[in-house]
Each structure stands twice: as structure tokens, then as C-alpha cells.
Amino acid sequence: MEKILTKNFGLKDSHLLSVYESTGGYGTLKKLFAMQAKDVIEEVKKSGLRGRGGAGFPTGMKWSFVPQDNPKPKYLCVNADESEPGTFKDRYILELDPHRLIEGIVICCYAIRSHAAYIYIRGEFVFPYHRLEAAVKEAYAKGYLGKNILGSGYDLEVVVHRGAGAYICGEETALMESLEGKRGMPRLKPPFPAVVGLFGCPTVINNVETISALPYILENGPDAYRKYGTEKSPGTKLFCVSGHVQRPGNYEVPLGYPLKKLIYEDCGGMRDGKALKAVIPGGSSVPILTAAEAEEVTLDYEGLAAKGSMLGSGGVIVMDETVDMVKSLTNLAHFYSHESCGQCSPCREGTGWSHKILKRILAGEGRPGDIEQLEKNADHMMGKTICVLADALAMPYIGK
Amino acid sequence: MPTLTIDGKQVTVKDGTSVFEAARQNAVEIPHFCYHPKLSIAGNCRMCLVDIEKMPKPAISCNTVATEGMVVHTQTEKVQELQKNVLEFILINHPIDCPVCDQAGECKLQKYYMDHTLTDSGFRETKVHKPKKVDLGPLVMLDDERCILCSRCVRFTDEITKTGELCIVNRGDRSTLTTFPGKQLDNKYSLNTVDICPVGALTSKPFRFQCRVWFLKSTPSICTGCSTGCNININHNDGKVHRYLPRENEAVNQCWSCDEGRLSYDFINEGRLDRPTIHQDEKTVSASAEDAVAEVVGALRRLAPEDVVFVGSAYESNENNAALKKLARELGIETVHYSAHETEDPYFDDFLIKADKNPNRAGVEKLGFQRFSGGTQTKLVVALEGLGKSDLERLKSDEPVLFVLLASNQSDSAEYADVLLPTATFAEQAGSFTNFQKRVQKFDKAFEPEGSVKPAWRWLAEIAKGLGKDWKGISEETLLEESFGLKREDLGETGKILE
Ligand SMILES: Cc1cc2nc3c(=O)[nH]c(=O)nc-3n(C[C@H](O)[C@H](O)[C@H](O)COP(=O)(O)O)c2cc1C
Ligand code: SF4
Ligand code: SF4
Ligand code: SF4
Ligand code: FES
């Protein structure tokens, strides 16, 4: 299979502009500036590209929600906050192929008629941040960013902004609050960012991986992209496999790929000949699969939904028979109760309470009724809060 | 104008109305903590969840716009279950200090628990502990454990006063309300945060631990702190005022009041004049009401109208000033003067606080009273209320033969008076003030005055009687109607603007 996102990962100094250019990088911009903005959106719609940040929302459709008769400036926010446990894909793009992201940013901004993009990068990503900053500088110097890009008359400014260590700032509206200098807390919706987003202006927010797929789509056309993946989940996706496999790491595979194949072939199977127990297939926020389910499921939006889980961010956490499920659940509860922004009563209280119960069970002090209480808490959080962080913790208890 | 169904009843509301407001306009009060009509929507407490047919999940009514054909349920078992579950969450880390909490009796959390739950919580863990006694500023104390993080107070300082002193720090169940580093909650309106706090997290230092709220009686009234005339309720018990709370009047004070105004009630409780006195032979002696009145009546009989000056007060009600005007007219005194309280370098802003600290200047001006300027070389002065400082200087330089004062409180004027008739404050009588907008606003009697204290107009009526005038049947109503052409009952809850 042809690689779309990781094609340059193996090249020496793949992060440099010169290397990127030598592989045809920034080649789509000439074509881009000859197109009408709305036609670019059409191409992306046709490609069937869906958001890789977690929710899988159709990207072209999201762009078309930006009202073009609104006189306010339009913004792109690139979500590089990647903090979902088990997820480490955007980080590789930022480190190894930052120019692909930048080229994608130019495409997206041109399509939505925006002249400013903000890349919100996770604060702890120090090395990727330096790579990205250097790449942005190079792109400015070479005229791929800034005023009058390649003589097209199109201007675009790109700002890299570092987060300060809050998982919740990856939620799109919390990210915008944080960018505006406020406390990172998700906003109430409606209004949606496409209409009232960053600084109150129409805004598109996309994940790093989503944006990085754009140069390929524009260069080769939607049909080429649709050659990979399934009808409803076209294209390729990065899966970051962690846990008890022989070769953990990032794998770019077409959507619809069997999880079993990913684990047993690409990753070389389970470590130390242990048996598979469970898999969290899409980052810690999605429901867990049993070994049996994991061996049947295909890695696409629909395939995972059919097994009661979600594709999420593509963070595949593989657990072998030695894993204590209570301990892993406690670990998750710790994470979510620590990262809850705290504004919604059910999430603020429910995550903390559940964590306390689990810690007690883990310490051997479980009591009758604990499991029922955990289930109740999950039910009382699910779907009753501003963002889905509460659901993310609720789902593992409910199972599905 | 969408028409929707709320609990089986069809209602039509203005475009853009929330489900919450639509319900409220139709007498259905959906439980809520964070929603406040004057603040932006935060949607964080989740208490106002309702069930809307065809929606996949329960929706918060405060942030859901009412649309045509919507079918909303707010009372079903399912919705009650939702509310109970949110309450349980809010209560798990709550200290439940009700026995020692000032809010008890007017606490939303307590009320909703009584309304919805009344069962034990499943919570068996250790509660999160937070600071219990945080000094936020000169007037406000915070108990962080009681705080339910509704952010009303934060939004108040961000959006209403725009002073932004408050913020919530930390995340999850460690979230804590505090002030920004180096800042204090010390704006001119800080006590409004105490009013809007749905629980006992924010307390008023002057009111803390003074009185359980269920002992308080509440009387609608008007703040006398400045010429805005914020609508208030006087909370009192046993003839003592414990606090003022703002009362809603969209056209005057919305639902707010300033700190200084709401703390301006001490004069009702303290420093009162409680009996008539007469100054004789360099000494001030108590007198019976009859003797004191007789003294004034005698002087008025002796003297010609041009030797008498009447001084009304921009601090007194329309009715008391009207009574003074009536007596003046009947005695043939042409001009009535008025005195006003003066403040050096008064604070004012473009929100509620006015530079003119007199609650009724527009009222006395409407009566045609002239600002007291002294220099009248008169023999008798009859004045309402303690005079302003410079007014008193002018009066003293006139050296009147007799100075009669009808006042409620000890003051320099009272010390200078030859005859003193103790009057009720506005809290102890019914009446009205005319604010800076020329809006006549009524206030009710909160409690009876003590002993021989009575409203100024009653003293004036006794003087009139002594002079052989027929003031029978006189009352606050007749005085207002005679001088302002307004019926008290027509003033309504929000007052009436004078033509
Ligand atoms: C709690 C929470 C954390 C999230 N963190 C991230 C993140 O780190 N990176 C990301 O791209 N999307 C994250 N998302 C999803 C974003 O809200 C948003 O859906 C995404 O950035 C949209 O981009 P896409 O359409 O390209 O996927 C998070 C969502 C939630 C609720
Ligand atoms: S669900 Fe949790 S993280 Fe999301 S907004 Fe509410 S409190 Fe914050
Ligand atoms: S805030 Fe309300 S519930 Fe809490 S202690 Fe005070 S009265 Fe009780
Ligand atoms: S102190 Fe009161 S008003 Fe402020 S956030 Fe807490 S509960 Fe709400
Ligand atoms: S009142 Fe609606 S969420 Fe708080």
C-alpha cells in the first residue's frame, strides 16, 4: 500500500523543507490557487475524509458550515493537543513531517477563506514544538506562508501556541478559550465554532492528522484517496499501538483493516506468548473490547461501532492476560477525575467519586453495592454534561 | 412566536426565549442553580435538565431555545430522577453545615433536597476538604466547601461590575473559588454576590450570624442611600433592621443594589430620638407630646407668617413634605424651603450610584420647595429632618428665636433645636420617594415606631389641630393625592413617573 501520511517518515531529515520539497512537497499550492475555494471544499467532501481527532466528523462538511457572508475574519485552529491516553500519532507528524501539516493548513485556510491559523500544541511536546516552529519559519522564509503566497495574492499567517498541560484543552471549544487567554473549559453548544468560534469568529477546528491528509487529496484527487479504506470510512489512518505487543508503534493502514491483523502481523503478535485479554481501540475515551471482539473487528468507524466501541483517535491499547482490569479502570478514573475541568456538577463530582470507590476496591476494601454505585454514577454522568469527558469515563463501566 | 407544550400546556413565547424562561413565564419554576436572568448562560450546574420529546438526551432548559411544536416535560418521574441525581452529585462533597449556615432557610440546595430527594446518599467516601473561612474582601466571606461552583459570582464580577476579581482555580472536584492573586472583592457592589449565591458559600460580614432568616420579616421599601431609590426589601425582626435585600425593578435597579446603600440602615436601629424635648434655660428637658406641640402652636399663633420659615427635607418622604406644605399654605406662608444632605466629593458611577445622596430631592422640587438659603432673619424655623451641614450653618447665623425640628436621629441640628419632635424613619411609616427619574416609588411600614415617636406628618397634623385647622381624615394617601395628584394604589410595584 502507498503511504499517505507516513510516506516521508523514513527519510533522513524528513522534517526539513528541502527534503519535503524534494518529494514534491508544497507542489499542490499552484493547483490550489488556481481553484475556487468552494471547489476545494467540494474535493474534500468527495474524498470522504473524516476528522481524525476522535469524533470522525466529515471534514468537507464541517468546512461548509463556515458562513461566507459573515464579515468577521475566519480562523483555523489546528488541534495538536494530543493528550488522549494511548495516542501518539500527531506527535510523529509534527516531529517527522511538519511541512505536510503546514501545506495542509494552507489548503484548508484557502478553502474556508481564512487568513490566520493557530496551531495549539500540547505543552509537554517540547521537541515536536521546536521542529514545528522551525518548519513554520522555513515556510515563511520560502514564501509558503505570509503575505502573497507564491504570488497568488493570498495571505496566511500561522501562529504556534503552546498549551499548559490540560487534557481538556484538546476539546475544541476549551482549546479556543485557552487560546483566548482564558481558563480552558469547554463552551456550551450551540453556538458551534463554525459560526461563533475563536474570538467570536467563524472557526474550523481540525486535528493534525486530518489536515495532513489534505495535500495528498488535492494532488491526487478524491478518487485516489477513496482507493483506500471503506465506502463510509475512506482513506488511511494512523494507529498508535501500545501495550503488550511485540512491536508497539505507529502504523498507517487503510481504514477497514482487521485489528487482528494489526496486532498479530504488523505488531508481531503478543509479547512473551501471553494471551490477549482486551483492547481499547481508539484512545482511552472509547469502550473497551474483549479479546473475542477484538479479533473480529475491523478498524473503521462503522466496524467499531458495530462492536459497541469507537474509532476515536486511533490509540490502540492492547492488554494481555496479566492485566488487572480494576487497576486499569482505576487508572482511567484517576486520569479523568484529574482532568475534568470541573464546571459540570455530574462530571466534577462523578469522576472523583468513582475514582474513590475504585481506589478502595483496589485496596481490598470493596463493599457490597460498590459496583452498582459505579454503574449508577456512570449512568448519571452519561450525556448530561457540557462535553463528553464525563461520557469517556462512564463508558468503560457501562461496558456497552 | 413559537408555540410549545410544557407539561401538557400550550404556551406561546417570544422568539429566542429559552425553555427555562418559557416555563417560568407560565408559572413553572424549573430547579436551577447557575442560571440567572442578568448573567450569561453557564449551563454548568445541570440542575435544569428537562425531557424534550424527539431529543436524544435530556437538555438543559436554560440553554435550549424554545421552538415551534416542542414538547417539554419538566415534572415527570424521569425528570425528577435526573434532578435527584444531579443533586446527589452536588451534595457528595458538600459539608451540610445547615445548622450553622446563614443560608439555611433560603438555600436552594436545601430546598431542592427537601423537594426532590429526602433520601440518603450512596456516598461513603471521604469528602474533599477546602478552605472554610476565606476573607474575600471587606464585606464578603467565603466558605469554599459550601460553594457549588455555579460561577454566578464570577460572572457577576466579570459582566456586571466588570471588575473581575473572582475566579475558579484548579480542576475537577478540587475546583475552588477565589480571588485573583493580589486582588480583593472590594467593588461598590460586592454584596450582590451574596444575594445571587444560591447556597451559603458567600456570606455578608455585617449579616453573618446575626439572625436566622426564618425569624426575619420582609417589607417592600426603597433604599434611602441616594437619589436612585433602589427597590429593596427591609428584613427586620422585633423592630430591628437586619439587612436590606434588593427587590426587582427593571427600570430602576434591575435586581441589584450598591453596598453602601444596602448597609445604610444603621440610623434606623441606632442614635434615635425617642421623646419630645424642649430647650429651656440653657438646658434640654424632656417634654410631653402635648407640651411640645403646645409650644409650637403658641409660637405659630404669636408670629406673623412672614416671620416663619418652613424647611422641608430632600431626605423625607413626599407625604411628610406634603404635610408641611399644607400647613404652610393654611398659615399663609408663601414659600417653603428645603434642606438636603451634602456629601463632600460624593462617589457616583454610571450604574446605580448617584452623586445626590438624597432620596427625595425630586419630590420636594415637585412640591415647589426652594433650597434653603438662610438670610431670612426670621423668628421661627420649623424644619423636617436633620439639616445638611451648610444649611445648619446658615440657620445658626440667622439666630432664629425658636427652632423647631421634627427629626428621627441625634444630630447637630437636633442639639441646636429648641423644640424637638421625634419622628419615625421611613421604615416605621408608609410613604413614597421621588427618585432622580421623577419616579414616585412607595414604601410600606416595616414596624411600628416606639413610644411617642411618630411620622412627621402626624406631628404636623397635631400642630394643625392645635391651631384649629380641620385635618381630620388625613393620611399618607390623602397627602400624596393632594400634592402629587397620585393615588397610592396606582404606584404599583415599580412606581410612577411624574408628568
Ligand atoms: C475531552 C476531549 C479531549 C480531546 N482532545 C483532543 C486532542 O487532543 N486532539 C484532537 O485532535 N482532538 C481532541 N478532541 C476532539 C476535538 O474536540 C475535536 O473534535 C477535533 O479536534 C476536531 O478535529 P477533527 O474533525 O479533525 O477530528 C477532544 C475532545 C474531547 C471531548
Ligand atoms: S463534562 Fe467534565 S470536562 Fe467536560 S465541560 Fe463538563 S466538567 Fe468540564
Ligand atoms: S449552603 Fe445550604 S445546604 Fe449548604 S450548609 Fe448552607 S443552608 Fe445547608
Ligand atoms: S460562591 Fe456561590 S455564587 Fe460563587 S460559584 Fe460558589 S456557589 Fe456559585
Ligand atoms: S440552570 Fe441550567 S445548567 Fe444550571
Coordinates of C-alpha atoms in Angstrom, one line a residue, chain A residues 165-168 183 188-190 337-353 356-357 360 367 370 373 376-377 379-386 388 391, chain B residues 41-46 49 57-58 60 62-63 81-82 85-86 88-93 121-128 130 148-150 168-176:
Chain A
G165 CA -0.8 20.8 30.4
A166 CA -4.5 20.3 30.5
Y167 CA -6.1 17.4 28.6
I168 CA -9.4 19.3 28.4
R183 CA -9.4 29.2 31.6
L188 CA -21.8 25.4 25.8
K189 CA -23.1 24.5 22.4
P190 CA -24.9 25.9 20.5
S337 CA -11.1 12.9 37.6
H338 CA -7.8 14.7 37.4
E339 CA -8.5 16.2 34.0
S340 CA -12.2 17.1 34.4
C341 CA -12.4 20.8 34.0
G342 CA -14.8 20.8 36.9
Q343 CA -17.6 23.0 35.6
C344 CA -20.4 20.4 35.2
S345 CA -21.7 19.0 38.5
P346 CA -22.0 15.4 37.2
C347 CA -18.5 15.3 35.8
R348 CA -16.8 17.1 38.6
E349 CA -18.3 15.0 41.3
G350 CA -19.0 11.8 39.4
T351 CA -15.4 11.3 38.2
G352 CA -13.9 12.0 41.6
W353 CA -16.4 9.8 43.4
K356 CA -12.5 7.0 45.2
I357 CA -14.7 3.9 45.0
R360 CA -10.9 1.5 47.7
R367 CA -18.1 -3.3 49.8
D370 CA -19.8 -0.6 45.0
Q373 CA -22.8 2.6 42.6
K376 CA -25.2 4.5 38.7
N377 CA -22.5 7.1 38.6
D379 CA -25.5 6.5 34.1
H380 CA -25.8 9.8 35.9
M381 CA -22.9 11.3 34.1
M382 CA -23.5 10.0 30.6
G383 CA -25.0 12.5 28.2
K384 CA -25.7 15.0 31.0
T385 CA -22.7 17.3 30.7
I386 CA -21.2 20.1 28.5
V388 CA -18.1 14.2 26.5
D391 CA -19.0 10.0 29.0
Chain B
I41 CA -25.6 31.3 30.5
A42 CA -23.1 29.0 32.1
G43 CA -25.0 25.7 31.9
N44 CA -22.8 24.1 34.4
C45 CA -25.0 23.0 37.3
R46 CA -27.1 20.7 35.1
L49 CA -32.3 19.3 32.8
K57 CA -30.6 13.3 25.5
P58 CA -32.0 15.3 28.4
I60 CA -30.6 21.9 30.0
C62 CA -31.6 27.3 30.4
N63 CA -29.6 26.9 27.1
E81 CA -34.9 11.4 38.7
L82 CA -32.5 13.5 36.7
N85 CA -29.1 12.5 40.5
V86 CA -27.6 15.9 39.9
E88 CA -26.8 13.8 44.8
F89 CA -23.6 14.7 42.9
I90 CA -23.7 18.3 44.2
L91 CA -24.2 17.1 47.7
I92 CA -21.4 14.4 48.0
N93 CA -18.7 16.9 48.8
S121 CA -26.8 9.5 49.6
G122 CA -24.9 6.4 48.4
F123 CA -21.6 8.3 49.1
R124 CA -19.4 6.5 51.6
E125 CA -16.1 8.1 50.9
T126 CA -14.1 11.0 52.4
K127 CA -15.2 14.4 51.3
V128 CA -12.9 16.8 49.5
K130 CA -11.4 23.1 51.1
I148 CA -21.3 24.6 44.4
L149 CA -19.2 26.2 41.7
C150 CA -22.2 27.7 39.8
I168 CA -12.3 29.5 40.0
V169 CA -8.9 27.7 40.2
N170 CA -7.9 24.1 39.9
R171 CA -9.9 21.4 38.1
G172 CA -12.3 18.6 38.8
D173 CA -13.6 18.3 42.4
R174 CA -10.6 20.4 43.5
S175 CA -12.1 23.4 41.8
T176 CA -12.0 26.3 44.2

